[in-house]
PDB file of C-alpha atoms in Angstrom:
ATOM      1  CA  MET A   1      13.137  15.395 -76.830  1.00  0.00           C
ATOM      2  CA  THR A   2      13.246  13.068 -73.460  1.00  0.00           C
ATOM      3  CA  LYS A   3      15.901  14.987 -71.616  1.00  0.00           C
ATOM      4  CA  ARG A   4      14.702  15.427 -68.353  1.00  0.00           C
ATOM      5  CA  ILE A   5      14.109  18.804 -66.839  1.00  0.00           C
ATOM      6  CA  THR A   6      16.248  19.425 -63.696  1.00  0.00           C
ATOM      7  CA  ALA A   7      15.066  21.697 -60.775  1.00  0.00           C
ATOM      8  CA  ASP A   8      17.612  24.319 -61.540  1.00  0.00           C
ATOM      9  CA  HIS A   9      16.432  24.965 -64.933  1.00  0.00           C
ATOM     10  CA  VAL A  10      12.819  26.179 -63.703  1.00  0.00           C
ATOM     11  CA  LYS A  11      13.310  29.335 -61.394  1.00  0.00           C
ATOM     12  CA  LEU A  12      10.668  31.024 -59.877  1.00  0.00           C
ATOM     13  CA  LYS A  13      10.614  34.947 -58.818  1.00  0.00           C
ATOM     14  CA  ARG A  14       8.444  37.372 -58.173  1.00  0.00           C
ATOM     15  CA  ALA A  15       7.534  40.001 -60.734  1.00  0.00           C
ATOM     16  CA  TYR A  16       8.749  42.858 -58.024  1.00  0.00           C
ATOM     17  CA  GLU A  17      12.419  41.346 -58.169  1.00  0.00           C
ATOM     18  CA  PRO A  18      15.025  42.501 -60.194  1.00  0.00           C
ATOM     19  CA  ALA A  19      16.185  40.489 -63.309  1.00  0.00           C
ATOM     20  CA  THR A  20      19.366  39.011 -63.116  1.00  0.00           C
ATOM     21  CA  VAL A  21      21.657  37.368 -66.031  1.00  0.00           C
ATOM     22  CA  ASP A  22      21.014  33.904 -64.759  1.00  0.00           C
ATOM     23  CA  ASP A  23      17.244  34.105 -64.913  1.00  0.00           C
ATOM     24  CA  GLY A  24      17.212  33.036 -68.681  1.00  0.00           C
ATOM     25  CA  PRO A  25      14.195  33.762 -70.258  1.00  0.00           C
ATOM     26  CA  ARG A  26      11.593  35.227 -67.950  1.00  0.00           C
ATOM     27  CA  ILE A  27       8.179  34.012 -68.568  1.00  0.00           C
ATOM     28  CA  LEU A  28       5.224  35.738 -67.052  1.00  0.00           C
ATOM     29  CA  ILE A  29       2.529  32.980 -66.014  1.00  0.00           C
ATOM     30  CA  ASP A  30      -0.233  35.322 -64.673  1.00  0.00           C
ATOM     31  CA  ARG A  31      -3.257  36.356 -66.417  1.00  0.00           C
ATOM     32  CA  LEU A  32      -2.965  39.970 -65.193  1.00  0.00           C
ATOM     33  CA  TRP A  33      -0.184  42.106 -65.459  1.00  0.00           C
ATOM     34  CA  PRO A  34       1.390  42.734 -62.080  1.00  0.00           C
ATOM     35  CA  ARG A  35       0.304  45.911 -60.124  1.00  0.00           C
ATOM     36  CA  GLY A  36       2.589  48.867 -60.136  1.00  0.00           C
ATOM     37  CA  VAL A  37       5.321  46.965 -62.518  1.00  0.00           C
ATOM     38  CA  ARG A  38       6.213  48.873 -65.555  1.00  0.00           C
ATOM     39  CA  LYS A  39       6.594  46.738 -68.790  1.00  0.00           C
ATOM     40  CA  ALA A  40       9.816  48.365 -69.279  1.00  0.00           C
ATOM     41  CA  ASP A  41      11.254  47.291 -65.966  1.00  0.00           C
ATOM     42  CA  ALA A  42       9.912  43.974 -65.872  1.00  0.00           C
ATOM     43  CA  ALA A  43      12.260  42.159 -68.482  1.00  0.00           C
ATOM     44  CA  ILE A  44       9.686  40.071 -69.495  1.00  0.00           C
ATOM     45  CA  ASP A  45      10.416  37.861 -72.536  1.00  0.00           C
ATOM     46  CA  GLN A  46       7.089  36.051 -72.750  1.00  0.00           C
ATOM     47  CA  TRP A  47       3.765  36.402 -71.229  1.00  0.00           C
ATOM     48  CA  VAL A  48       2.055  33.116 -71.356  1.00  0.00           C
ATOM     49  CA  LYS A  49      -1.804  34.085 -70.235  1.00  0.00           C
ATOM     50  CA  ASP A  50      -3.682  30.996 -71.257  1.00  0.00           C
ATOM     51  CA  ILE A  51      -1.536  28.679 -68.857  1.00  0.00           C
ATOM     52  CA  ALA A  52      -2.455  30.806 -66.199  1.00  0.00           C
ATOM     53  CA  PRO A  53      -5.179  29.659 -63.697  1.00  0.00           C
ATOM     54  CA  SER A  54      -8.801  30.953 -64.799  1.00  0.00           C
ATOM     55  CA  THR A  55     -10.157  33.994 -63.491  1.00  0.00           C
ATOM     56  CA  ALA A  56     -12.989  31.820 -61.633  1.00  0.00           C
ATOM     57  CA  LEU A  57     -10.057  29.553 -60.016  1.00  0.00           C
ATOM     58  CA  ARG A  58      -7.718  32.237 -58.955  1.00  0.00           C
ATOM     59  CA  LYS A  59     -10.999  34.071 -57.242  1.00  0.00           C
ATOM     60  CA  TRP A  60     -12.002  30.867 -55.661  1.00  0.00           C
ATOM     61  CA  PHE A  61      -8.635  30.165 -54.610  1.00  0.00           C
ATOM     62  CA  GLY A  62      -7.886  33.569 -53.328  1.00  0.00           C
ATOM     63  CA  HIS A  63      -4.489  32.011 -51.935  1.00  0.00           C
ATOM     64  CA  ASP A  64      -6.136  30.264 -49.150  1.00  0.00           C
ATOM     65  CA  PRO A  65      -3.647  27.450 -48.028  1.00  0.00           C
ATOM     66  CA  GLU A  66      -6.772  25.551 -46.943  1.00  0.00           C
ATOM     67  CA  ARG A  67      -7.636  25.238 -50.460  1.00  0.00           C
ATOM     68  CA  TRP A  68      -3.920  24.743 -51.951  1.00  0.00           C
ATOM     69  CA  ALA A  69      -4.353  21.150 -52.533  1.00  0.00           C
ATOM     70  CA  GLU A  70      -7.703  21.361 -54.414  1.00  0.00           C
ATOM     71  CA  PHE A  71      -6.488  24.245 -56.315  1.00  0.00           C
ATOM     72  CA  ARG A  72      -3.426  22.314 -57.531  1.00  0.00           C
ATOM     73  CA  ARG A  73      -5.890  19.492 -58.796  1.00  0.00           C
ATOM     74  CA  ARG A  74      -8.152  22.171 -60.578  1.00  0.00           C
ATOM     75  CA  TYR A  75      -5.385  23.825 -61.828  1.00  0.00           C
ATOM     76  CA  ALA A  76      -3.851  20.768 -63.127  1.00  0.00           C
ATOM     77  CA  ALA A  77      -6.720  20.049 -65.139  1.00  0.00           C
ATOM     78  CA  GLU A  78      -6.808  23.533 -66.970  1.00  0.00           C
ATOM     79  CA  VAL A  79      -2.955  23.047 -67.621  1.00  0.00           C
ATOM     80  CA  ARG A  80      -4.038  19.866 -69.344  1.00  0.00           C
ATOM     81  CA  GLN A  81      -6.298  21.927 -71.648  1.00  0.00           C
ATOM     82  CA  HIS A  82      -3.334  23.978 -72.876  1.00  0.00           C
ATOM     83  CA  PRO A  83      -0.815  21.289 -73.898  1.00  0.00           C
ATOM     84  CA  GLU A  84       0.954  23.498 -76.412  1.00  0.00           C
ATOM     85  CA  GLN A  85       2.023  26.124 -73.897  1.00  0.00           C
ATOM     86  CA  LEU A  86       2.931  23.535 -71.314  1.00  0.00           C
ATOM     87  CA  SER A  87       5.197  21.690 -74.183  1.00  0.00           C
ATOM     88  CA  ARG A  88       6.728  24.969 -75.042  1.00  0.00           C
ATOM     89  CA  LEU A  89       7.926  25.642 -71.603  1.00  0.00           C
ATOM     90  CA  ARG A  90       9.321  22.139 -71.173  1.00  0.00           C
ATOM     91  CA  VAL A  91      11.048  22.777 -74.625  1.00  0.00           C
ATOM     92  CA  LEU A  92      12.695  25.929 -73.068  1.00  0.00           C
ATOM     93  CA  ALA A  93      13.360  24.501 -69.717  1.00  0.00           C
ATOM     94  CA  ARG A  94      15.302  21.226 -71.430  1.00  0.00           C
ATOM     95  CA  GLN A  95      17.490  23.725 -73.247  1.00  0.00           C
ATOM     96  CA  GLY A  96      18.742  25.878 -69.867  1.00  0.00           C
ATOM     97  CA  PRO A  97      17.248  27.875 -67.021  1.00  0.00           C
ATOM     98  CA  ILE A  98      13.993  29.653 -67.413  1.00  0.00           C
ATOM     99  CA  THR A  99      12.313  31.705 -64.838  1.00  0.00           C
ATOM    100  CA  LEU A 100       8.527  31.707 -64.318  1.00  0.00           C
ATOM    101  CA  VAL A 101       7.600  35.192 -62.996  1.00  0.00           C
ATOM    102  CA  PHE A 102       4.549  35.535 -60.729  1.00  0.00           C
ATOM    103  CA  SER A 103       3.146  38.509 -58.814  1.00  0.00           C
ATOM    104  CA  ALA A 104       1.365  36.628 -55.824  1.00  0.00           C
ATOM    105  CA  HIS A 105       2.520  37.769 -52.352  1.00  0.00           C
ATOM    106  CA  ASP A 106       2.373  34.204 -51.162  1.00  0.00           C
ATOM    107  CA  GLU A 107       5.572  32.454 -52.444  1.00  0.00           C
ATOM    108  CA  VAL A 108       4.673  29.066 -51.306  1.00  0.00           C
ATOM    109  CA  HIS A 109       0.849  28.836 -52.497  1.00  0.00           C
ATOM    110  CA  ASN A 110       0.637  30.297 -55.680  1.00  0.00           C
ATOM    111  CA  ASP A 111       0.202  28.867 -59.474  1.00  0.00           C
ATOM    112  CA  ALA A 112       3.895  29.082 -60.358  1.00  0.00           C
ATOM    113  CA  VAL A 113       4.764  26.786 -57.854  1.00  0.00           C
ATOM    114  CA  ALA A 114       2.180  24.432 -59.058  1.00  0.00           C
ATOM    115  CA  LEU A 115       3.373  24.826 -62.660  1.00  0.00           C
ATOM    116  CA  ARG A 116       6.855  24.354 -61.807  1.00  0.00           C
ATOM    117  CA  LYS A 117       6.039  20.984 -60.110  1.00  0.00           C
ATOM    118  CA  PHE A 118       4.020  20.263 -63.495  1.00  0.00           C
ATOM    119  CA  LEU A 119       6.979  21.201 -65.505  1.00  0.00           C
ATOM    120  CA  LEU A 120       9.318  18.833 -63.525  1.00  0.00           C
ATOM    121  CA  GLY A 121       7.039  16.028 -63.536  1.00  0.00           C
ATOM    122  CA  ARG A 122       6.640  16.096 -59.725  1.00  0.00           C
ATOM    123  CA  GLU A 123       2.939  16.779 -59.949  1.00  0.00           C
ATOM    124  CA  THR A 124       0.715  14.263 -61.312  1.00  0.00           C
ATOM    125  CA  LYS A 125      -3.163  13.653 -61.113  1.00  0.00           C
ATOM    126  CA  ARG A 126      -3.084  11.075 -58.656  1.00  0.00           C
ATOM    127  CA  LYS A 127      -0.593  13.283 -56.368  1.00  0.00           C
ATOM    128  CA  ALA A 128      -2.891  15.975 -56.311  1.00  0.00           C
ATOM    129  CA  GLU A 129      -5.806  13.831 -55.789  1.00  0.00           C
ATOM    130  CA  THR A 130      -4.088  12.345 -53.125  1.00  0.00           C
ATOM    131  CA  ASP A 131      -3.052  15.507 -51.136  1.00  0.00           C
ATOM    132  CA  HIS A 132      -6.871  16.571 -51.411  1.00  0.00           C
ATOM    133  CA  ARG A 133      -7.785  13.777 -49.111  1.00  0.00           C
TER     134      ARG A 133
END
């Protein structure tokens, strides 16, 4: 399957936002369940904990924008350790829209933003290393 994933096929949404019919499969990509969100209300189709940043990386990053480039580099290395989950997400995104659900307050500097770029092929090892410099 070589069909390119289009940007409109990988949406991002906070866990605190309501599900909509155009979300497609809603995939929680955080290691921890979002605080204050009832499982019945979340409308999560899959929970892919393994592709989330490790606890150590998440705590180190702390959503500090100054650490964003280095976080993406380290997270890319972790994601590459789970090729089956990344591949499964790519297959779903090629079939139609998916929504990566996350709980971070910062909607610009979080794992969902980085993972979306990985899925779209816009975040490469070289790019992450260049951004780090």
